[in-house]
mmCIF file of C-alpha atoms and ligand atoms in Angstrom:
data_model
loop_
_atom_site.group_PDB
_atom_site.id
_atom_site.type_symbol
_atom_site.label_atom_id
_atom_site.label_comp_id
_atom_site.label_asym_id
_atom_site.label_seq_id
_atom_site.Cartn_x
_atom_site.Cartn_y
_atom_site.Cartn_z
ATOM 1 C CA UNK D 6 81.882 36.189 137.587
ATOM 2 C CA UNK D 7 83.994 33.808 135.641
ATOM 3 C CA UNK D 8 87.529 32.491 137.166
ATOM 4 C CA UNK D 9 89.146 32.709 133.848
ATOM 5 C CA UNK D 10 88.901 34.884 130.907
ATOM 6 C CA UNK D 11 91.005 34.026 127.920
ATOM 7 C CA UNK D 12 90.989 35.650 125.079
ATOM 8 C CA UNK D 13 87.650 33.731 123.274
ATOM 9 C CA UNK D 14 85.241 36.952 123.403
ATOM 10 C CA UNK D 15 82.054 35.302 122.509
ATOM 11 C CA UNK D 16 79.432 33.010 123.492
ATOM 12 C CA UNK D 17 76.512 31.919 122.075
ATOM 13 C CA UNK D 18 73.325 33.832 123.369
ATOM 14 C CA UNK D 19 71.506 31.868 125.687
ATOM 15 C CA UNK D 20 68.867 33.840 127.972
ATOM 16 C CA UNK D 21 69.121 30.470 131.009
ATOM 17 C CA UNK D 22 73.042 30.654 130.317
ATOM 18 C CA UNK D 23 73.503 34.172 131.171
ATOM 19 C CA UNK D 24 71.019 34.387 133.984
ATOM 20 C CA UNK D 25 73.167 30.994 135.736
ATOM 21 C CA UNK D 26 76.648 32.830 135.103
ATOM 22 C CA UNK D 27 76.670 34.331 138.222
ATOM 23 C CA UNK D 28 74.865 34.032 141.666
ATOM 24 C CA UNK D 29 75.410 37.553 142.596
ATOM 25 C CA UNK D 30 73.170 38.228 139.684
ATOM 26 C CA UNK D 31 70.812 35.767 140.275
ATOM 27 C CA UNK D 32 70.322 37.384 144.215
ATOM 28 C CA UNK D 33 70.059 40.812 142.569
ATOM 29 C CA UNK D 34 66.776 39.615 140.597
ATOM 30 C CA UNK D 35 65.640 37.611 143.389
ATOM 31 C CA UNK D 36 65.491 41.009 145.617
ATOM 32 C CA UNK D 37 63.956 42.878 142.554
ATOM 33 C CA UNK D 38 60.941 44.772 144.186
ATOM 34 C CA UNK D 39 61.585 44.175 147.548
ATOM 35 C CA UNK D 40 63.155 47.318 148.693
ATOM 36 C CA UNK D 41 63.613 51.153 148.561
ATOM 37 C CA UNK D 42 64.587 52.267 145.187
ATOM 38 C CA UNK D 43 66.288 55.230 144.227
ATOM 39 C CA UNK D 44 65.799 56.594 141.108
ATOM 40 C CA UNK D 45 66.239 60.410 140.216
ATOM 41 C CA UNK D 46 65.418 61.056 136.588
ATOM 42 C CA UNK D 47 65.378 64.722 136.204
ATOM 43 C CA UNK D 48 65.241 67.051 133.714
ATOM 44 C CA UNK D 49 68.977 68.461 134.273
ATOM 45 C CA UNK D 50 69.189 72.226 132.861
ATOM 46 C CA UNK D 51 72.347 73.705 132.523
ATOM 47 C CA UNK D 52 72.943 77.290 132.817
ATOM 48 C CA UNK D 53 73.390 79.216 129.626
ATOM 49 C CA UNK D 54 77.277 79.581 129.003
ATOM 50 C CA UNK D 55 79.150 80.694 126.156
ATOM 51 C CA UNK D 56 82.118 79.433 125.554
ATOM 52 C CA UNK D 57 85.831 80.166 123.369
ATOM 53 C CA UNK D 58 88.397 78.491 122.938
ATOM 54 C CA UNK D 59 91.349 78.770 120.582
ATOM 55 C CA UNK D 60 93.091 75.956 119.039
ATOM 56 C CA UNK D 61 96.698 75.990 120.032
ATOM 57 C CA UNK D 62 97.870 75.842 116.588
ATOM 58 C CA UNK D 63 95.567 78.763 115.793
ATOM 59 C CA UNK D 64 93.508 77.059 112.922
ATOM 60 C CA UNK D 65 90.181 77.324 114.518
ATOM 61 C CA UNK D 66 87.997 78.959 117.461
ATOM 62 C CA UNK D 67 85.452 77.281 118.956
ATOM 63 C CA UNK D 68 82.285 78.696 120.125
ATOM 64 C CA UNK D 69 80.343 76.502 121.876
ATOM 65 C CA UNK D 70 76.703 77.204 123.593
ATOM 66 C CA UNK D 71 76.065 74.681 126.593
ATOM 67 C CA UNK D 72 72.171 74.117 125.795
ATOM 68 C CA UNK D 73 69.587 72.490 128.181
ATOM 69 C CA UNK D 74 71.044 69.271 128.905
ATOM 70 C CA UNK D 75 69.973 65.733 129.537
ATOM 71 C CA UNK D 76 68.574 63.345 131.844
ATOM 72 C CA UNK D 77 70.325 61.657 134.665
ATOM 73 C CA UNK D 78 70.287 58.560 136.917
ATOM 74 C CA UNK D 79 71.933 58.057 140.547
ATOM 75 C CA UNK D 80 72.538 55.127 142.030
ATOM 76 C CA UNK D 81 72.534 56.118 145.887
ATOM 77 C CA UNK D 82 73.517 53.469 148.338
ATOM 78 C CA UNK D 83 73.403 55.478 151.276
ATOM 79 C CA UNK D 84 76.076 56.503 153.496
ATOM 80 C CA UNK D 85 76.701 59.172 150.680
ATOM 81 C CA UNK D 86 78.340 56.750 148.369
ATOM 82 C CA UNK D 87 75.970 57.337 144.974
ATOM 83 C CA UNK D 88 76.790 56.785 141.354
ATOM 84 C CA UNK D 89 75.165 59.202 138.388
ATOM 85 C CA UNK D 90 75.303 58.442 135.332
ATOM 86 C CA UNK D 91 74.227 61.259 132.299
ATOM 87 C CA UNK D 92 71.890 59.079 129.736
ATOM 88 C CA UNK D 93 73.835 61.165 127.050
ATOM 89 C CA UNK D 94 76.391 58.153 126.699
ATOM 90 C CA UNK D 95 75.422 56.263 129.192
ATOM 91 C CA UNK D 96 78.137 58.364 130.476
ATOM 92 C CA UNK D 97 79.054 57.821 134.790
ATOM 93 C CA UNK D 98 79.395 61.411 135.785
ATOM 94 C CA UNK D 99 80.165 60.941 139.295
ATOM 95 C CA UNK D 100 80.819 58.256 141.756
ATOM 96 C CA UNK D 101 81.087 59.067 145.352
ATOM 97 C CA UNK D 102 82.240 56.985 147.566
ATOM 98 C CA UNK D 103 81.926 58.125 151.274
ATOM 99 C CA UNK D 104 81.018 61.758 149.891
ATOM 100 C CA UNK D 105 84.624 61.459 147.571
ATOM 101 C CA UNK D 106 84.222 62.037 144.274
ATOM 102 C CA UNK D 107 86.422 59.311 142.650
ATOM 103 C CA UNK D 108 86.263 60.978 139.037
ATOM 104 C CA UNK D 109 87.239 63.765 137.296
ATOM 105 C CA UNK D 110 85.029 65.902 135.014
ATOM 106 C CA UNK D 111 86.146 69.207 133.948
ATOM 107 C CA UNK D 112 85.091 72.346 134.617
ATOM 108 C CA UNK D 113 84.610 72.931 131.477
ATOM 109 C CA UNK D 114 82.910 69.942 130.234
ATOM 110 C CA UNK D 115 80.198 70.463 127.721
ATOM 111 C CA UNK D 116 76.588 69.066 128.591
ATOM 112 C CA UNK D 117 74.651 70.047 125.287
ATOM 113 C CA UNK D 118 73.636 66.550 124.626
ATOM 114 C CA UNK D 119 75.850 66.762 121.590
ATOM 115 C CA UNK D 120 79.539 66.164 122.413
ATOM 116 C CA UNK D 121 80.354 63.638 124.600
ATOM 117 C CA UNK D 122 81.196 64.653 128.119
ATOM 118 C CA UNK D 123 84.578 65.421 129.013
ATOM 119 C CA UNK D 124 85.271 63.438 132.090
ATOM 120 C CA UNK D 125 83.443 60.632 134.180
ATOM 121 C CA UNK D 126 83.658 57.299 132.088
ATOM 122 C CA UNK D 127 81.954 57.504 128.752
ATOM 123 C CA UNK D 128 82.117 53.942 126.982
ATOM 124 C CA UNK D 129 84.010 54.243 123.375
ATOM 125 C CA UNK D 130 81.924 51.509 120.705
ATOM 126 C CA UNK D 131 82.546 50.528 118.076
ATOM 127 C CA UNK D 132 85.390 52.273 117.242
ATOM 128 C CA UNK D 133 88.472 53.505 119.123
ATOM 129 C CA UNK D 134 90.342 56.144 117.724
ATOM 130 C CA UNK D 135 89.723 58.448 114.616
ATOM 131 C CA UNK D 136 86.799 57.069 112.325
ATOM 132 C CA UNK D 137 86.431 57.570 108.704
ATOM 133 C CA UNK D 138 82.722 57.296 109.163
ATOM 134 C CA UNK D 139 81.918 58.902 112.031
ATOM 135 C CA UNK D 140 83.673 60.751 114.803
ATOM 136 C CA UNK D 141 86.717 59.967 117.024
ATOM 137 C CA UNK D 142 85.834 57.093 119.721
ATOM 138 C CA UNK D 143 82.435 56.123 117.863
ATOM 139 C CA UNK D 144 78.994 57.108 118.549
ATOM 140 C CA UNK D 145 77.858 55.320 121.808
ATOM 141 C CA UNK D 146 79.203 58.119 124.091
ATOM 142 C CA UNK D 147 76.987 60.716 121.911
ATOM 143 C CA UNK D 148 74.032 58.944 121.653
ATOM 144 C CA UNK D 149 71.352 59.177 123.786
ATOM 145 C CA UNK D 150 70.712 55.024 125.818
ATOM 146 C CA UNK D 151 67.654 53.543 127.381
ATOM 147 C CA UNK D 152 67.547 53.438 130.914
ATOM 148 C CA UNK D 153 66.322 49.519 130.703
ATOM 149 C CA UNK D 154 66.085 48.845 134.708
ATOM 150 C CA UNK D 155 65.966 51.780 137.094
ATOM 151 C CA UNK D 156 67.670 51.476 140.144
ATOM 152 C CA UNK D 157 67.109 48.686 142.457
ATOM 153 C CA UNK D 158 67.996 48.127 145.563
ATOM 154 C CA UNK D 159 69.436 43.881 146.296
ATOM 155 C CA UNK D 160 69.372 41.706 148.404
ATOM 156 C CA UNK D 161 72.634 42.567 149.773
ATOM 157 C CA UNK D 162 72.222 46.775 149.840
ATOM 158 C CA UNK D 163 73.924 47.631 146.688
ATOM 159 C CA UNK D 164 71.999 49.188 143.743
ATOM 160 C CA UNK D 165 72.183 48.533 139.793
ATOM 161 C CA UNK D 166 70.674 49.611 137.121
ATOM 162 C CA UNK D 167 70.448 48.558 133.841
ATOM 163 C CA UNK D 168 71.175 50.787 130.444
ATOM 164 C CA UNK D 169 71.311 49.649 126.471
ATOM 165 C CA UNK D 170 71.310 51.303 123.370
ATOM 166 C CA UNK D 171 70.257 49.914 120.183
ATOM 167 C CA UNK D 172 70.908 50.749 116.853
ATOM 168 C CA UNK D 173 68.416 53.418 114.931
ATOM 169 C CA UNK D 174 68.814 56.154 112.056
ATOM 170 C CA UNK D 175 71.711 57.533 113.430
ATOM 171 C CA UNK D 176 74.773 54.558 114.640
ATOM 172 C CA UNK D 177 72.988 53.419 110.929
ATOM 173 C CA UNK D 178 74.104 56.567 109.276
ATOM 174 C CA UNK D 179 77.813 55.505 110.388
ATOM 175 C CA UNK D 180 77.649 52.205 111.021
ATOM 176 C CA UNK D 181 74.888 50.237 108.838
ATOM 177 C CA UNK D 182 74.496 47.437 111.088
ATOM 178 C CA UNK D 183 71.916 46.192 113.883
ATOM 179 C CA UNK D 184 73.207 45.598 117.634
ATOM 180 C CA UNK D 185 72.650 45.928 121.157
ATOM 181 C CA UNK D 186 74.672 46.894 123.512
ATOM 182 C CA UNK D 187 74.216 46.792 127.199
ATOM 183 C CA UNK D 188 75.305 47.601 130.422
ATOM 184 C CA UNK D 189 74.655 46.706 133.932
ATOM 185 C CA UNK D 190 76.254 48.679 136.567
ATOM 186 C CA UNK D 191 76.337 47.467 140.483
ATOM 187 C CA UNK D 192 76.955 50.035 143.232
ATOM 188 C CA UNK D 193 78.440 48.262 146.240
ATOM 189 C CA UNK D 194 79.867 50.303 149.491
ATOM 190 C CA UNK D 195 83.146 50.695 147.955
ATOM 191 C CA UNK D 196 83.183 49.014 144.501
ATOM 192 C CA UNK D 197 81.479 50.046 141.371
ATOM 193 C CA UNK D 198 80.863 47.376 138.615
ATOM 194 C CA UNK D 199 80.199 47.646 134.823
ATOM 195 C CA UNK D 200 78.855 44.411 133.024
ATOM 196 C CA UNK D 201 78.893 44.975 129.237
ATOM 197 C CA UNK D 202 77.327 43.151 126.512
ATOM 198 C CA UNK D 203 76.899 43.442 123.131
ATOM 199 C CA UNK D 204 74.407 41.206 121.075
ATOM 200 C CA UNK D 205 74.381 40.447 117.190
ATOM 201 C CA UNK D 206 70.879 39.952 115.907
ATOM 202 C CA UNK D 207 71.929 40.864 112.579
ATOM 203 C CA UNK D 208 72.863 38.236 109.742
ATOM 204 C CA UNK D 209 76.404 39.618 109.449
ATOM 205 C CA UNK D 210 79.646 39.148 111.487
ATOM 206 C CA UNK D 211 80.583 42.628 113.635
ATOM 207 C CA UNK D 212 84.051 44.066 113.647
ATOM 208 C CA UNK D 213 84.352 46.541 116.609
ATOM 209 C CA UNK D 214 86.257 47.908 118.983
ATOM 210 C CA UNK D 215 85.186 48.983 123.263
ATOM 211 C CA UNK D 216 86.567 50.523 125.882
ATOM 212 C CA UNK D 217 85.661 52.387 129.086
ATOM 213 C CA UNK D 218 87.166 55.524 129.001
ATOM 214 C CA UNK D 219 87.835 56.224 132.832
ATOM 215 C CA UNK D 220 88.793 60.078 133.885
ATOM 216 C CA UNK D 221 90.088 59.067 137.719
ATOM 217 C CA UNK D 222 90.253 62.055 140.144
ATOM 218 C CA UNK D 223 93.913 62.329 141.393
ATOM 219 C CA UNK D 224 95.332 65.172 143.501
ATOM 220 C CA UNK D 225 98.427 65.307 141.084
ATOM 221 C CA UNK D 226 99.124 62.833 138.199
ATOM 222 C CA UNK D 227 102.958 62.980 139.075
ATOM 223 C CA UNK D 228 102.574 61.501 142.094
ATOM 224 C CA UNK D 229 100.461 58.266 140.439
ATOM 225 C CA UNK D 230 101.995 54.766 139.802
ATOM 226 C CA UNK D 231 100.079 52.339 137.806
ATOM 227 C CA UNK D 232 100.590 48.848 138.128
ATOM 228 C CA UNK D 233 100.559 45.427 136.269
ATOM 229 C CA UNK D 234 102.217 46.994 132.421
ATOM 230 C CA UNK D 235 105.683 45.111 133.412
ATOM 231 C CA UNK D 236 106.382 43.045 130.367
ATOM 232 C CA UNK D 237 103.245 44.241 128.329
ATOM 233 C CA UNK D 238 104.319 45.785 124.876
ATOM 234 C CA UNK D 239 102.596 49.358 124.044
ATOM 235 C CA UNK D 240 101.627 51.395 121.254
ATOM 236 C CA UNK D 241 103.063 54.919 121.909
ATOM 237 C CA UNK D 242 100.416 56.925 120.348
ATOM 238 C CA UNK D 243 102.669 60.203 121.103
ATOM 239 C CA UNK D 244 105.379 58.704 118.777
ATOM 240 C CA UNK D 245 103.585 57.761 115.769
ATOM 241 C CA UNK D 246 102.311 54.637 117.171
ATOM 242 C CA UNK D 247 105.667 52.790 117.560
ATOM 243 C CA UNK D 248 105.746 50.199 119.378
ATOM 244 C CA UNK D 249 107.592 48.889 122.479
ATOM 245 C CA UNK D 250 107.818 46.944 125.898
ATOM 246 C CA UNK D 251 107.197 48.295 129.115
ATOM 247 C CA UNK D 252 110.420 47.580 131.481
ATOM 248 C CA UNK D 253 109.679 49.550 135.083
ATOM 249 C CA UNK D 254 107.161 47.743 137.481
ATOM 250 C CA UNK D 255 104.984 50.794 137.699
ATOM 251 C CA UNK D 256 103.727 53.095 135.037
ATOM 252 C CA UNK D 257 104.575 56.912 136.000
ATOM 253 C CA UNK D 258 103.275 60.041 134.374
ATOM 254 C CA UNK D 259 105.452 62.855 133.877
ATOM 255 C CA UNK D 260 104.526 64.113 130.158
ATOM 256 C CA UNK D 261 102.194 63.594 127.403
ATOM 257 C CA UNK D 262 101.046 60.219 127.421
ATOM 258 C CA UNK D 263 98.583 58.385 124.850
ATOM 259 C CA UNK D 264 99.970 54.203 125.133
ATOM 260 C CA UNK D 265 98.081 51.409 124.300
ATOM 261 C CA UNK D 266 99.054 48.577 125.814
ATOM 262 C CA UNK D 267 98.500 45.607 125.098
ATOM 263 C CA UNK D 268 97.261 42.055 127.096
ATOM 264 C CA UNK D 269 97.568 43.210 130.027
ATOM 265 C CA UNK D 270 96.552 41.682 133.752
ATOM 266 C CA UNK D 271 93.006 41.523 135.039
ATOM 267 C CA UNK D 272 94.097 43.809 137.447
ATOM 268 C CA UNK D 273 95.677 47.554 137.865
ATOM 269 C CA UNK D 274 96.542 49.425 140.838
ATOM 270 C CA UNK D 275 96.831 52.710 140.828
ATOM 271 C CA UNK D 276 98.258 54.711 143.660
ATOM 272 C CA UNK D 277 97.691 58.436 145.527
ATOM 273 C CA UNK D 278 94.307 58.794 143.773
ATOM 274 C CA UNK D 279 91.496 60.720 146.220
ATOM 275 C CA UNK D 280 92.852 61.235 149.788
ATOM 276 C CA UNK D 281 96.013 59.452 148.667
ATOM 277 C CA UNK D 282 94.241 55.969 148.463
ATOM 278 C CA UNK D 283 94.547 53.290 146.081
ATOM 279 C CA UNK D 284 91.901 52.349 143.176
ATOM 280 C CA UNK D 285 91.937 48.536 142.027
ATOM 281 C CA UNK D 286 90.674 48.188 138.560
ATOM 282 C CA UNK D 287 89.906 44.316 137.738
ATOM 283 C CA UNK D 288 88.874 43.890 133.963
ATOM 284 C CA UNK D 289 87.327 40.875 131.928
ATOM 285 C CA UNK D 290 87.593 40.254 128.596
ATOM 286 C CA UNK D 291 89.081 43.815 127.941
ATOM 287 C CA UNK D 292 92.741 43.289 127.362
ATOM 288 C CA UNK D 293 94.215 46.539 126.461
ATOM 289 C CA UNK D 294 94.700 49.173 128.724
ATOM 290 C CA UNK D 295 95.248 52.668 127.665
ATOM 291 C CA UNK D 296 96.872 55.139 129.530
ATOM 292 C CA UNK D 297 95.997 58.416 128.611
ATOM 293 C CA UNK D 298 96.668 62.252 130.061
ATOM 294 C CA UNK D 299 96.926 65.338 127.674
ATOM 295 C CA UNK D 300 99.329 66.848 129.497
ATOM 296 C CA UNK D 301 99.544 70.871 129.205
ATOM 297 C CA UNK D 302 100.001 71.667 125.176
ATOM 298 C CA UNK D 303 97.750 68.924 124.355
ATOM 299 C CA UNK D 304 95.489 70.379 126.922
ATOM 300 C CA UNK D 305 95.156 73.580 125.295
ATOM 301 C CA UNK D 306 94.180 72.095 122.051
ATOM 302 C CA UNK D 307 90.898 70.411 123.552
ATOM 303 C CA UNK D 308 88.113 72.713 123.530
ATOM 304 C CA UNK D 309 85.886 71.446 126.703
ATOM 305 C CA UNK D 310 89.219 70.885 128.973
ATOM 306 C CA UNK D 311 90.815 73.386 131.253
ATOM 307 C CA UNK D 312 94.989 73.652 130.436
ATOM 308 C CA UNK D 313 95.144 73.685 134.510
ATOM 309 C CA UNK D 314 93.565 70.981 134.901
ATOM 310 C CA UNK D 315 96.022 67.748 133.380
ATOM 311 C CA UNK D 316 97.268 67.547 136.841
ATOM 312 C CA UNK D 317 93.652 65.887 138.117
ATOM 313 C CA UNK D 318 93.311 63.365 135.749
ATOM 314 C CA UNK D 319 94.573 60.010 134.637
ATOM 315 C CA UNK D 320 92.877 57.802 132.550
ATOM 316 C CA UNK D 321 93.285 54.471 132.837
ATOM 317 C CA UNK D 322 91.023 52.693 130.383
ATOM 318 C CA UNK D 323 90.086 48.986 129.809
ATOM 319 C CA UNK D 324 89.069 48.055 126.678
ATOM 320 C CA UNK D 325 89.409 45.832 123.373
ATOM 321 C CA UNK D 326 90.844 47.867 121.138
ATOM 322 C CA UNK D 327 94.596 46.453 119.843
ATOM 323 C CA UNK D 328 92.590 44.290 117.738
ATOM 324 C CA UNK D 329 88.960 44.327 117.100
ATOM 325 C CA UNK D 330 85.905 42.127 118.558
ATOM 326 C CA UNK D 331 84.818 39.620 115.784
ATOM 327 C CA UNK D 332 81.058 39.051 116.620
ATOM 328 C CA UNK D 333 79.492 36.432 114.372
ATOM 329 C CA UNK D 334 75.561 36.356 114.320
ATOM 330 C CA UNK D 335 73.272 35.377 117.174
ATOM 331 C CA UNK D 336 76.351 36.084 119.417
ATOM 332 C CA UNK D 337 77.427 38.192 121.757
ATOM 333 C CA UNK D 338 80.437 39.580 123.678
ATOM 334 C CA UNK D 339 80.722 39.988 127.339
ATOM 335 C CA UNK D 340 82.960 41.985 129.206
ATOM 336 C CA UNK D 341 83.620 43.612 133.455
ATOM 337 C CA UNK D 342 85.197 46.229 135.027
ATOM 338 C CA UNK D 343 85.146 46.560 138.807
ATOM 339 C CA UNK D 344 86.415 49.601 140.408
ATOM 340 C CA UNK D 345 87.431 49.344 143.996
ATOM 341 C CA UNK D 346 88.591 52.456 146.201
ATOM 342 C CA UNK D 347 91.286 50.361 148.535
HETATM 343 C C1 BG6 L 26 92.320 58.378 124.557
HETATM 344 C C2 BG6 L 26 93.095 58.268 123.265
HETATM 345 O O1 BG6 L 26 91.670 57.180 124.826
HETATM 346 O O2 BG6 L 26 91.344 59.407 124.427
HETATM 347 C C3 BG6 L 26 93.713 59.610 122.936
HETATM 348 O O3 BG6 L 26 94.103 57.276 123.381
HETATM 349 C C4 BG6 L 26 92.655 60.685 122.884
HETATM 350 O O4 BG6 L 26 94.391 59.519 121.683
HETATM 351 C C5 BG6 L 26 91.898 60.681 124.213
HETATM 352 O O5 BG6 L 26 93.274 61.930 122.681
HETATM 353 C C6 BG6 L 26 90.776 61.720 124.287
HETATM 354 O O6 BG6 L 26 89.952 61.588 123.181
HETATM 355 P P1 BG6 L 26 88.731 62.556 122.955
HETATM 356 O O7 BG6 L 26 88.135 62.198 121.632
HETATM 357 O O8 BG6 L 26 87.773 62.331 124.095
HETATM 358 O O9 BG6 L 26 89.292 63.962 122.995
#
């Protein structure tokens, strides 16, 4: 892992340079083979549920049928601490730690290998936000990714595995461009670690935006402070995107809350998730952080989410997204999240 991340995005794609960048990655393909490995890729069926759900402003119903659903990976590192992650999206469903689920997915989150999945941490590329040429938050969360590596066990008993998706008909139907993007996720006793690229091959510069879209578990939202926003400026998506500067040293959740903000630390804390505990969040090379929860109205107006449940949730989501990733050709942009239950 680098020291220092500043706020140059790309590097030029070198296979030897990669591989060197970090030792815990070289030991992880050094124990490649050598030990038990845990890979459960099953053909997931849901049961057959109908669904309804009015709009709050009354302007639509939606009927929804959950149909047989898709394929998942888990990461299991014994000790009950596992990761799965849905291969609709690439999406991390769960991640136990010590039999605690540290995530939230809602009861009534939709697995028809359509929609992306309401909860867990679905990755938003290339575009955050509404989309005039395709839907809210991209495609990469809808589409269906490789598993490139199946879970392996290192060197030093944690597990990753290895997903990408690369452009075809569809992200072309939206977004007429060839990419790859990929992700390498490490399961360690208490940690869980996303390493993101995403490679140009094409012959023309790439304007997107990322972000991990993390649904954290909490007992009740209210009682969560989020640190490291002192200072930052936001964009207050719940008052038409004006602008302003965070003042209090901790972030506190008390209504509807949709912010942006913007350069933040490599690091958030955020207190009384699970069992009361702390989750550290350490980002690289993802500078915003939004801070999202629906609240109860907003709640009712999102068709796969339960109006009780806005008390369970806060997101807390690293990405680039203020301003978008330029990605010339033959480049390619890297980017880390580690998770840490304190
Ligand atoms: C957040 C956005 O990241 O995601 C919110 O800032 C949005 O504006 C929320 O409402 C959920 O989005 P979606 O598309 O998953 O309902």
């Amino acid at each position: 892992m680098r020291e220092k991340f500043g706020n140059v995005v790309v590097s030029r794609w070198r296979r030897s340079g990669m591989a060197s960048r970090t030792s815990l990655f070289c030991l992880a393909w050094l124990g490649v083979g050598t030990a038990v490995l845990v890979l459960l890729l099953t053909s997931h069926t849901q049961p057959q549920v109908r669904r309804e759900k009015g709009r709050a402003d009354g302007s639509s119903s939606v009927v929804e049928m959950a149909a047989p659903a898709t394929s998942v990976v888990v990461l299991d590192r014994g000790n009950n601490t596992t990761c799965t992650v849905n291969l609709h999206g690439a999406t991390v469903v769960s991640w136990r730690v010590n039999n605690q689920e540290q995530l939230f997915v809602s009861k009534q989150a939709i697995f028809d290998g359509k929609r992306a999945i309401r909860g867990g941490i679905p990755i938003v590329f290339p575009q955050f936000g509404p989309w005039s040429t395709g839907p809210q938050h991209g495609f990469a969360r809808i589409c269906r990714w490789e598993l490139k590596k199946p879970p392996e066990r290192l060197p030093t008993g944690d597990v990753e595995a290895m997903f990408q998706l690369l452009d075809n008909e569809f992200t072309r139907s939206m977004w007429n461009y060839p990419f790859s993007l990929t992700y390498r996720l490490i399961l360690r006793e208490k940690e869980l670690h996303f390493n993101i690229s995403v490679y140009n091959p094409g012959a023309e510069t790439l304007s997107f935006t990322f972000l991990l879209h993390t649904y954290f578990k909490v007992p009740d939202v209210r009682r969560c402070q989020i640190t490291g926003m002192r200072g930052c400026t936001y964009i207050d998506k719940t008052r038409e995107g004006t602008l302003y500067q965070e003042h209090r040293d901790v972030v506190t959740i008390n209504e509807w809350t949709d912010r942006i903000y913007q350069n933040t630390p490599l690091e958030h804390i955020i207190t009384n998730v699970v069992s009361g505990r702390k989750m550290r969040m350490q980002k690289y090379n993802l500078v915003d952080t939004v801070v999202w929860n629906p609240w109860i109205e907003k709640a009712k107006e999102i068709p796969d989410f339960g109006e009780e449940e806005f008390p369970n949730l806060v997101c807390v989501e690293a990405g680039h997204v203020s301003s978008p990733v330029i990605l010339p050709p033959g480049t390619v942009f890297e980017a880390s999240q580690i998770l840490q239950v304190m």
